[in-house]
Each structure stands twice: as C-alpha cells, then as structure tokens.
Amino acid sequence: MQDSKKNHSKKSTQRVATSRKSELGLRESGVHEARWWEPEPGGKVHCYLCPRHCHIGDGQAGFCFIRANEGGKLYSLGYAHPAAVQIDPIEKKPLNHFLPGTRVFSMGTAGCNMGCFFCQNWDISKSRTDQVRSSYVPPEDVVALAIRNGCPSIAFTYNEPTIWGEYVIDICHAAGERGIRTVMVSNGYITREAFHDIYDHIDAANIDLKGFTENFYGRITLTHLAPVLETLEWLKNETNVWFEITNLIIPTLNDAPSETRALAEWILEHLGPDVPLHFTAFHPDFKLRDKPSTPPETLHAARRAAMEAGLHYVYEGNIYSDGAHTFCPACKTMLIRRSWHDVEEMNLKNGCCPKCGLAIPGRWENSEAKGSKRIAREAAELGARYDDLNL
Ligand code: SF4
C-alpha cells in the first residue's frame, strides 16, 4: 500500500485500548456480523467480498485475518476498531485533484487481503485484530472527530479498507449526513458483488496498480492483476467517484520501461487521458529489504513515457521533484505547485487554467459541513472522549 502511516508523529498513531477478541468469544464481544458471505456444508462459510473467495471453517479466519467464522456465521472483526488513526494532508493519499491543500481524517484497521512483500504498513496489515492495539470508535464518532479536527473528508487507508467494508459503509452514511466526504485508498481487489455496495457511497479513491504483469502480482503480492483492472474500469464506467492511480516502482521487479509504457497505454485506452497517475518511489521494507530505493531518474523516465503515451496528469511521489506540480496540459501553465505533500501555490480559477481557461478535471470545491455550529459544538464535546488518540 502507498499511503504509509509512517512519516508522522508516533504519538498520533498511538493505539489506545487493547481490543482482544479470542476466536471463542466473538459473539459475546459484540463484533459485527459480516456481509458478502454464504453458508456452506459442514459449518463452513464462503466470503465473496474479494476475489480470494475464502472458504472458512468454523473457528477460523480468512486470508485477511479480520473476517472470521464463528458457529457458521461470518463476523467482521475490524468493525469500529481502528488500529491507526491520524490527520494527514490529502496529498499523502495521494490525491492531487481532490480538495487540494485540505486535511483528511485517516484510519485503518488490522489485516489485508493481499500479501505484498513490500508493504509499508506491515505491522498492522499482517496482524490479526488481537495482535494490535485499537480504540472503539463507532461510525458517528469517526465523523465527529473529522469535524472536530477540521477535516472535510475521511480516508479509509493504511490497510485494505475493502476487508472492513461494513464499517466503511456505515461511516459513509454518517459522513453524508454531515457533508463530510469519503475516500478509499485501496488495492482494488474487490468482487463485482461488493463493488457497488461500497463505492456507491464513496467520493474519491486512489487505487494502487502495483505492477502491470501477472507475474509481478502473483509472485510479489500473492494476488492477480485482472481483478484490479476490472475495478478501475467499473470506477470509470459505472460511478461518479473521482479516482487517481498509484504505481510504486520497485527496482528490478516492475521498473522495466516496457511495463511502464504498457501500463500508461492501458490507462489511456480504458480510462482516458485525464485520470491522474502517480509514480512513487519504493524504499526497502518488510520482506523486500534487499532491493534499493527507487532512483529519482527512474521516476522521471516513467513520467516522461506516460506523458508521451498521452496521459495529461502524471506525478512523481516520495521524492522532491517538479513532477509533483500540476500543469495545464494545453498551455503548460503551472496550476498547483507542491513540495512533498504541501500545496505552496494554487493558481486554478474555478477549476480552470487561469491562462487558457481549460477546465481541469477533479473535485476542487470544499463544501462546508452541514449545520456547522451545532455539529461543531457536539463534535468538540465528543472529541474529549478521544483525547488519548492524540490527534
Ligand atoms: S475479504 Fe478476507 S475473508 Fe473475504 S475473501 Fe477476501 S481475504 Fe478472504
């Protein structure tokens, strides 16, 4: 995953109350019954939330660790139990065409449905819920905390949010009532059966396209490429979600110029030239400590190739670079100047280039939270209960 919970103060990621749910005590602990499953003979259940299609025996959990069969029913163990909560710049997700310069209330749980060897948040993504410290934060309180902290949006991030889709949906309902927007930072590994249930409530997404070969997906992420491409096409053709794409370039594994070129050409053909693409730099982590960090020149070359292929908005991330800025594709005027995750200059006028008037695709307007005075007062009062989150 790209949106690392690292680089920020330790205190803001502090996990407060240990939430322990032994597999034998699931029903007693009040964990949430899951969606997207069906019973099978012998007390097993079939989870069809993601393309792994786990068949889970009684007393066991799926590949992602946080969906468990107890007595022939599937439960969502991550519901209302975030393991990491912090305030980030929206540019860190990364989203460059969605409410630029704003803060986003960001949260993740334990577990993941992919097995990426390079995961930057492996301490939570490779953990079960009883191996991480988490807080109990029901959906309405997530929204109140976002308002209290001046965030116009909430991001489901750090681990894979698809696997806690029930919690995501309930937060989206509460957020929509308060005028707060929602963001998925996802690997795109979701089934057709669950896709609209979740994404019909989402305002923006960043989807990791981790490579462009089945070999890479199979060997390095323990999943498959095709379902991720399908998700991108569903987003484009069937939703109003604003989405951007991230490709983490790892030396020797997915950095071949031919692969980068093929990835850019696929985006152009299937999604069009206006979907922003972020090439980001790898740093050694988890099981891939033997690979070097991505040289900046690799990112520069990838960006050049993708723009030559015809994409309009191609960015470089995890390095300091002019490739972080947004330029008008028609007259080349600099529209947004960034330094790392900071917006230093905003030249867009009503979403258009100030020089040639070209409309720049994105979601540029920041709406106010509804009924803001009363809601702000309630949020301030409620926030005191969560002081130990150190937001
Ligand atoms: S969401 Fe989890 S339990 Fe369900 S199919 Fe995917 S990995 Fe398996």
Short mmCIF file of C-alpha atoms and ligand atoms in Angstrom, two decimals:
data_model
loop_
_atom_site.label_atom_id
_atom_site.label_comp_id
_atom_site.label_asym_id
_atom_site.label_seq_id
_atom_site.Cartn_x
_atom_site.Cartn_y
_atom_site.Cartn_z
CA MET A 1 0.00 0.00 0.00
CA GLN A 2 1.17 3.51 -0.68
CA ASP A 3 -0.43 5.58 1.99
CA SER A 4 2.02 4.88 4.79
CA LYS A 5 1.05 5.71 8.32
CA LYS A 6 4.75 6.35 8.89
CA ASN A 7 6.47 9.75 8.47
CA HIS A 8 4.17 11.19 11.08
CA SER A 9 4.49 11.61 14.78
CA LYS A 10 4.37 8.37 16.68
CA LYS A 11 2.02 9.92 19.14
CA SER A 12 -0.66 10.46 16.52
CA THR A 13 -0.72 6.78 15.66
CA GLN A 14 -0.83 5.68 19.23
CA ARG A 15 -3.22 2.81 19.74
CA VAL A 16 -5.07 3.08 22.95
CA ALA A 17 -7.27 0.37 24.32
CA THR A 18 -6.33 -3.17 23.53
CA SER A 19 -9.25 -4.85 21.81
CA ARG A 20 -8.94 -8.56 22.34
CA LYS A 21 -11.43 -10.92 20.80
CA SER A 22 -10.44 -14.50 21.10
CA GLU A 23 -12.00 -16.58 18.41
CA LEU A 24 -14.05 -18.38 21.02
CA GLY A 25 -15.59 -15.17 22.28
CA LEU A 26 -16.71 -13.47 19.09
CA ARG A 27 -20.44 -13.36 19.69
CA GLU A 28 -20.03 -12.32 23.31
CA SER A 29 -17.75 -9.42 22.43
CA GLY A 30 -20.42 -7.91 20.19
CA VAL A 31 -18.42 -7.98 16.95
CA HIS A 32 -20.32 -7.19 13.81
CA GLU A 33 -21.89 -9.81 11.60
CA ALA A 34 -20.35 -9.55 8.14
CA ARG A 35 -21.96 -9.02 4.74
CA TRP A 36 -20.99 -10.74 1.49
CA TRP A 37 -20.93 -14.35 2.64
CA GLU A 38 -22.96 -17.54 2.34
CA PRO A 39 -23.07 -20.72 4.44
CA GLU A 40 -21.54 -23.94 3.17
CA PRO A 41 -21.88 -27.55 4.25
CA GLY A 42 -20.05 -28.62 7.39
CA GLY A 43 -20.28 -25.26 9.14
CA LYS A 44 -18.00 -23.54 6.63
CA VAL A 45 -18.72 -20.13 5.11
CA HIS A 46 -17.80 -18.65 1.74
CA CYS A 47 -16.68 -15.00 1.84
CA TYR A 48 -17.09 -13.32 -1.56
CA LEU A 49 -16.05 -9.80 -0.62
CA CYS A 50 -12.77 -10.07 -2.51
CA PRO A 51 -11.52 -12.29 -5.33
CA ARG A 52 -9.79 -14.65 -2.91
CA HIS A 53 -13.19 -16.25 -2.21
CA CYS A 54 -12.10 -17.73 1.11
CA HIS A 55 -13.87 -20.87 2.32
CA ILE A 56 -13.54 -20.55 6.07
CA GLY A 57 -14.02 -23.31 8.63
CA ASP A 58 -15.70 -22.78 12.00
CA GLY A 59 -13.33 -21.04 14.41
CA GLN A 60 -11.04 -19.84 11.61
CA ALA A 61 -10.39 -16.52 9.85
CA GLY A 62 -9.97 -15.72 6.16
CA PHE A 63 -6.67 -14.75 4.50
CA CYS A 64 -7.19 -11.14 5.61
CA PHE A 65 -7.35 -12.16 9.31
CA ILE A 66 -10.29 -9.92 10.17
CA ARG A 67 -13.23 -11.89 8.82
CA ALA A 68 -13.88 -14.96 10.94
CA ASN A 69 -16.32 -17.86 11.04
CA GLU A 70 -17.87 -18.41 14.44
CA GLY A 71 -20.54 -21.07 14.64
CA GLY A 72 -21.25 -21.00 10.88
CA LYS A 73 -21.60 -17.20 10.65
CA LEU A 74 -19.08 -14.73 9.26
CA TYR A 75 -18.09 -11.82 11.51
CA SER A 76 -16.22 -8.60 10.75
CA LEU A 77 -13.62 -8.25 13.50
CA GLY A 78 -12.39 -4.82 12.44
CA TYR A 79 -15.77 -3.13 12.75
CA ALA A 80 -15.47 0.08 14.81
CA HIS A 81 -11.93 -0.86 15.90
CA PRO A 82 -9.38 1.24 14.01
CA ALA A 83 -5.78 0.32 14.77
CA ALA A 84 -4.33 3.54 13.32
CA VAL A 85 -5.94 6.99 13.28
CA GLN A 86 -4.30 10.26 12.29
CA ILE A 87 -4.72 13.51 10.37
CA ASP A 88 -2.90 13.66 7.02
CA PRO A 89 -2.69 16.05 4.08
CA ILE A 90 -4.94 14.80 1.26
CA GLU A 91 -1.86 14.87 -0.99
CA LYS A 92 -0.43 11.98 1.04
CA LYS A 93 -3.13 9.52 -0.07
CA PRO A 94 -2.06 10.55 -2.81
CA LEU A 95 -4.87 12.62 -4.32
CA ASN A 96 -3.80 15.72 -6.27
CA HIS A 97 -7.15 16.63 -7.86
CA PHE A 98 -9.40 16.29 -4.81
CA LEU A 99 -9.76 19.15 -2.31
CA PRO A 100 -6.08 20.14 -2.59
CA GLY A 101 -4.44 21.57 0.48
CA THR A 102 -7.00 20.10 2.91
CA ARG A 103 -6.59 17.73 5.84
CA VAL A 104 -8.09 14.26 5.77
CA PHE A 105 -9.07 12.18 8.79
CA SER A 106 -7.30 8.89 8.05
CA MET A 107 -7.87 5.49 9.59
CA GLY A 108 -7.10 1.81 9.15
CA THR A 109 -7.61 -1.50 10.93
CA ALA A 110 -5.64 -4.73 11.12
CA GLY A 111 -5.30 -7.23 8.26
CA CYS A 112 -5.10 -7.21 4.46
CA ASN A 113 -6.32 -9.32 1.55
CA MET A 114 -3.05 -9.01 -0.38
CA GLY A 115 0.33 -10.39 0.62
CA CYS A 116 2.68 -7.68 -0.71
CA PHE A 117 6.31 -8.32 0.19
CA PHE A 118 6.96 -4.55 0.17
CA CYS A 119 4.13 -3.44 2.46
CA GLN A 120 4.96 -0.21 4.28
CA ASN A 121 2.32 -0.78 6.97
CA TRP A 122 3.03 -4.46 7.57
CA ASP A 123 2.83 -4.09 11.35
CA ILE A 124 -0.95 -3.71 11.08
CA SER A 125 -1.67 -5.26 7.67
CA LYS A 126 -0.05 -8.55 8.65
CA SER A 127 -1.63 -8.64 12.10
CA ARG A 128 -4.82 -10.08 13.49
CA THR A 129 -7.12 -7.81 15.44
CA ASP A 130 -5.97 -9.36 18.70
CA GLN A 131 -2.34 -8.51 17.85
CA VAL A 132 -2.84 -4.78 17.53
CA ARG A 133 -3.99 -2.14 19.94
CA SER A 134 -7.14 -0.41 18.80
CA SER A 135 -9.77 2.01 20.00
CA TYR A 136 -13.53 1.54 19.90
CA VAL A 137 -14.78 4.30 17.57
CA PRO A 138 -18.33 3.87 16.22
CA PRO A 139 -19.15 5.38 12.80
CA GLU A 140 -20.84 8.57 14.07
CA ASP A 141 -17.86 9.34 16.28
CA VAL A 142 -15.45 8.99 13.34
CA VAL A 143 -17.35 11.76 11.59
CA ALA A 144 -17.46 13.94 14.71
CA LEU A 145 -13.70 13.53 15.12
CA ALA A 146 -13.16 14.53 11.50
CA ILE A 147 -15.23 17.69 12.02
CA ARG A 148 -13.52 18.48 15.32
CA ASN A 149 -10.16 18.28 13.58
CA GLY A 150 -11.13 20.46 10.62
CA CYS A 151 -11.14 17.65 8.04
CA PRO A 152 -13.62 17.91 5.14
CA SER A 153 -13.01 14.26 4.29
CA ILE A 154 -12.34 10.85 5.84
CA ALA A 155 -9.92 8.36 4.26
CA PHE A 156 -10.10 4.60 4.70
CA THR A 157 -6.46 3.73 4.35
CA TYR A 158 -3.23 2.23 5.83
CA ASN A 159 -4.54 -1.32 5.46
CA GLU A 160 -7.01 -2.50 2.81
CA PRO A 161 -10.42 -0.93 3.55
CA THR A 162 -12.36 -3.38 1.38
CA ILE A 163 -11.97 -6.03 4.09
CA TRP A 164 -13.78 -3.80 6.61
CA GLY A 165 -16.38 -2.67 4.11
CA GLU A 166 -19.26 -2.89 6.62
CA TYR A 167 -17.62 -0.22 8.81
CA VAL A 168 -16.72 1.86 5.72
CA ILE A 169 -20.35 1.93 4.56
CA ASP A 170 -21.72 2.93 7.97
CA ILE A 171 -19.14 5.72 8.28
CA CYS A 172 -20.12 6.92 4.78
CA HIS A 173 -23.79 7.11 5.80
CA ALA A 174 -22.90 9.19 8.88
CA ALA A 175 -20.48 11.35 6.88
CA GLY A 176 -23.00 12.06 4.12
CA GLU A 177 -25.46 13.45 6.69
CA ARG A 178 -22.79 15.91 7.86
CA GLY A 179 -21.43 16.95 4.46
CA ILE A 180 -18.12 15.14 5.02
CA ARG A 181 -16.65 13.32 2.02
CA THR A 182 -15.09 9.88 1.97
CA VAL A 183 -12.01 8.40 0.32
CA MET A 184 -10.92 4.82 -0.35
CA VAL A 185 -7.19 4.16 -0.60
CA SER A 186 -7.36 0.67 -1.96
CA ASN A 187 -5.60 -2.12 -3.81
CA GLY A 188 -8.75 -2.50 -5.93
CA TYR A 189 -9.09 -6.18 -5.05
CA ILE A 190 -12.86 -6.45 -4.67
CA THR A 191 -15.58 -8.58 -6.25
CA ARG A 192 -18.35 -7.42 -8.51
CA GLU A 193 -20.84 -8.48 -5.80
CA ALA A 194 -19.43 -5.99 -3.29
CA PHE A 195 -18.18 -3.22 -5.56
CA HIS A 196 -21.28 -1.03 -5.78
CA ASP A 197 -22.28 -1.71 -2.18
CA ILE A 198 -19.14 0.15 -1.14
CA TYR A 199 -18.20 2.52 -3.96
CA ASP A 200 -21.68 3.97 -4.42
CA HIS A 201 -21.04 5.76 -1.10
CA ILE A 202 -17.52 6.94 -1.86
CA ASP A 203 -16.45 10.35 -3.18
CA ALA A 204 -12.84 9.69 -4.17
CA ALA A 205 -10.35 6.86 -4.40
CA ASN A 206 -6.74 6.15 -5.02
CA ILE A 207 -6.23 2.68 -6.44
CA ASP A 208 -2.83 1.00 -6.31
CA LEU A 209 -1.92 -0.52 -9.65
CA LYS A 210 1.08 -2.29 -8.23
CA GLY A 211 2.55 -3.51 -11.48
CA PHE A 212 1.40 -4.42 -14.94
CA THR A 213 2.28 -8.11 -15.22
CA GLU A 214 0.53 -11.14 -13.81
CA ASN A 215 3.97 -12.42 -12.85
CA PHE A 216 4.53 -9.44 -10.52
CA TYR A 217 1.07 -9.66 -8.98
CA GLY A 218 1.35 -13.41 -8.47
CA ARG A 219 4.88 -13.50 -7.04
CA ILE A 220 5.09 -10.24 -5.09
CA THR A 221 1.51 -9.52 -3.98
CA LEU A 222 0.07 -13.07 -3.94
CA THR A 223 -2.92 -11.93 -5.99
CA HIS A 224 -3.86 -11.37 -9.64
CA LEU A 225 -3.77 -8.37 -11.96
CA ALA A 226 -7.04 -8.81 -13.86
CA PRO A 227 -9.47 -8.07 -10.98
CA VAL A 228 -7.68 -4.78 -10.26
CA LEU A 229 -8.04 -3.68 -13.89
CA GLU A 230 -11.73 -4.60 -13.77
CA THR A 231 -12.21 -2.43 -10.68
CA LEU A 232 -10.63 0.53 -12.47
CA GLU A 233 -12.98 0.07 -15.40
CA TRP A 234 -16.02 -0.18 -13.10
CA LEU A 235 -14.94 3.04 -11.38
CA LYS A 236 -14.66 4.80 -14.71
CA ASN A 237 -17.78 3.47 -16.37
CA GLU A 238 -20.23 2.93 -13.52
CA THR A 239 -19.59 5.51 -10.78
CA ASN A 240 -19.03 9.21 -10.13
CA VAL A 241 -16.09 8.50 -7.86
CA TRP A 242 -13.12 10.76 -8.52
CA PHE A 243 -10.14 8.40 -8.73
CA GLU A 244 -6.41 8.51 -9.23
CA ILE A 245 -3.92 5.68 -9.67
CA THR A 246 -0.63 4.94 -7.91
CA ASN A 247 2.16 2.76 -9.26
CA LEU A 248 5.00 2.11 -6.80
CA ILE A 249 8.11 1.44 -8.85
CA ILE A 250 10.41 -1.20 -7.33
CA PRO A 251 13.89 -1.61 -8.86
CA THR A 252 14.26 -4.85 -10.88
CA LEU A 253 10.69 -6.02 -10.14
CA ASN A 254 8.34 -3.69 -12.01
CA ASP A 255 10.57 -0.91 -13.36
CA ALA A 256 11.04 -2.08 -16.97
CA PRO A 257 10.30 0.83 -19.33
CA SER A 258 8.20 -1.53 -21.46
CA GLU A 259 5.99 -2.34 -18.43
CA THR A 260 5.56 1.32 -17.53
CA ARG A 261 4.67 2.13 -21.13
CA ALA A 262 2.12 -0.70 -21.29
CA LEU A 263 0.54 0.45 -18.03
CA ALA A 264 0.19 4.03 -19.30
CA GLU A 265 -1.23 2.88 -22.64
CA TRP A 266 -3.78 0.67 -20.87
CA ILE A 267 -4.93 3.64 -18.75
CA LEU A 268 -5.21 5.85 -21.82
CA GLU A 269 -7.22 3.27 -23.75
CA HIS A 270 -9.53 2.11 -20.96
CA LEU A 271 -9.84 5.11 -18.64
CA GLY A 272 -8.89 8.11 -20.79
CA PRO A 273 -6.12 10.71 -20.56
CA ASP A 274 -7.44 12.63 -17.53
CA VAL A 275 -7.07 10.02 -14.77
CA PRO A 276 -4.07 11.19 -12.71
CA LEU A 277 -1.25 8.66 -12.41
CA HIS A 278 1.30 8.78 -9.57
CA PHE A 279 4.65 7.04 -9.94
CA THR A 280 6.07 6.71 -6.44
CA ALA A 281 9.45 5.71 -5.05
CA PHE A 282 9.96 2.44 -3.18
CA HIS A 283 12.04 2.23 -0.04
CA PRO A 284 13.19 -1.10 1.44
CA ASP A 285 10.65 -2.52 3.91
CA PHE A 286 9.12 -5.76 5.24
CA LYS A 287 10.29 -8.69 3.07
CA LEU A 288 11.90 -6.56 0.37
CA ARG A 289 14.88 -5.15 2.21
CA ASP A 290 17.31 -6.44 -0.40
CA LYS A 291 16.09 -4.02 -3.07
CA PRO A 292 17.46 -0.47 -3.30
CA SER A 293 15.31 2.65 -3.14
CA THR A 294 13.97 3.78 -6.49
CA PRO A 295 16.38 6.22 -8.19
CA PRO A 296 14.69 9.56 -9.00
CA GLU A 297 15.73 9.16 -12.64
CA THR A 298 13.53 6.04 -12.89
CA LEU A 299 10.51 8.10 -11.82
CA HIS A 300 11.42 10.92 -14.20
CA ALA A 301 11.68 8.44 -17.11
CA ALA A 302 8.38 6.77 -16.20
CA ARG A 303 6.63 10.14 -16.05
CA ARG A 304 8.06 11.20 -19.41
CA ALA A 305 6.97 7.91 -21.01
CA ALA A 306 3.42 8.11 -19.62
CA MET A 307 3.02 11.69 -20.82
CA GLU A 308 4.41 10.79 -24.24
CA ALA A 309 1.82 7.98 -24.33
CA GLY A 310 -0.86 10.67 -23.94
CA LEU A 311 -1.74 10.91 -20.23
CA HIS A 312 -2.35 14.50 -19.10
CA TYR A 313 -1.61 14.36 -15.37
CA VAL A 314 1.36 12.27 -14.31
CA TYR A 315 3.06 12.79 -10.95
CA GLU A 316 6.13 11.66 -9.05
CA GLY A 317 5.85 10.87 -5.34
CA ASN A 318 8.02 10.06 -2.32
CA ILE A 319 10.76 12.31 -3.74
CA TYR A 320 11.19 16.08 -4.06
CA SER A 321 10.56 16.80 -7.73
CA ASP A 322 8.96 19.19 -10.19
CA GLY A 323 6.89 16.14 -11.07
CA ALA A 324 4.75 16.92 -8.03
CA HIS A 325 3.21 20.03 -9.63
CA THR A 326 0.05 20.17 -11.74
CA PHE A 327 0.45 21.75 -15.18
CA CYS A 328 -2.19 22.70 -17.72
CA PRO A 329 -1.97 20.06 -20.48
CA ALA A 330 -2.90 22.68 -23.10
CA CYS A 331 -0.72 25.74 -22.35
CA LYS A 332 1.68 24.24 -19.74
CA THR A 333 0.91 26.89 -17.11
CA MET A 334 1.71 25.72 -13.59
CA LEU A 335 -1.63 25.30 -11.84
CA ILE A 336 -0.66 23.87 -8.46
CA ARG A 337 2.86 23.98 -7.00
CA ARG A 338 3.62 21.31 -4.39
CA SER A 339 6.52 20.45 -2.19
CA TRP A 340 6.23 16.85 -0.97
CA HIS A 341 2.67 16.88 0.48
CA ASP A 342 2.38 20.67 0.85
CA VAL A 343 0.48 22.90 -1.56
CA GLU A 344 2.61 26.02 -1.98
CA GLU A 345 0.74 27.77 -4.81
CA MET A 346 -2.81 27.36 -6.07
CA ASN A 347 -3.47 29.09 -9.40
CA LEU A 348 -6.65 27.33 -10.55
CA LYS A 349 -9.61 29.66 -11.07
CA ASN A 350 -12.94 27.90 -10.54
CA GLY A 351 -11.31 24.65 -11.58
CA CYS A 352 -9.90 26.14 -14.79
CA CYS A 353 -6.49 27.16 -16.06
CA PRO A 354 -6.16 30.93 -15.40
CA LYS A 355 -4.32 31.44 -18.70
CA CYS A 356 -6.15 29.44 -21.36
CA GLY A 357 -9.37 28.61 -19.49
CA LEU A 358 -9.15 24.84 -19.90
CA ALA A 359 -11.32 23.01 -17.35
CA ILE A 360 -9.10 20.77 -15.22
CA PRO A 361 -10.78 17.53 -14.11
CA GLY A 362 -11.09 17.00 -10.37
CA ARG A 363 -13.14 17.94 -7.32
CA TRP A 364 -11.94 21.37 -6.38
CA GLU A 365 -14.78 22.76 -4.24
CA ASN A 366 -14.65 22.29 -0.48
CA SER A 367 -18.20 22.25 0.90
CA GLU A 368 -18.87 23.26 4.47
CA ALA A 369 -20.10 20.70 6.98
CA LYS A 370 -23.88 20.92 7.27
CA GLY A 371 -25.47 22.65 10.27
CA SER A 372 -21.96 23.53 11.24
CA LYS A 373 -22.43 25.41 14.55
CA ARG A 374 -24.38 22.73 16.37
CA ILE A 375 -22.34 19.94 14.82
CA ALA A 376 -19.08 21.66 15.68
CA ARG A 377 -20.20 22.05 19.30
CA GLU A 378 -21.23 18.39 19.55
CA ALA A 379 -18.01 17.31 17.88
CA ALA A 380 -15.94 19.35 20.31
CA GLU A 381 -17.71 17.77 23.28
CA LEU A 382 -17.40 14.29 21.91
CA GLY A 383 -13.79 14.76 21.00
CA ALA A 384 -12.81 15.00 24.64
CA ARG A 385 -13.64 11.31 24.96
CA TYR A 386 -10.92 10.54 22.44
CA ASP A 387 -8.10 12.66 23.83
CA ASP A 388 -5.97 9.53 24.15
CA LEU A 389 -5.89 9.27 20.34
CA ASN A 390 -3.58 12.34 20.44
CA LEU A 391 -4.85 13.67 17.12
S1 SF4 B 1 -12.23 -10.33 2.30
FE1 SF4 B 1 -10.84 -11.61 3.54
S2 SF4 B 1 -12.06 -13.42 4.11
FE2 SF4 B 1 -13.13 -12.39 2.43
S3 SF4 B 1 -12.42 -13.42 0.55
FE3 SF4 B 1 -11.08 -11.64 0.87
S4 SF4 B 1 -9.33 -12.36 2.06
FE4 SF4 B 1 -10.93 -13.91 2.22
#
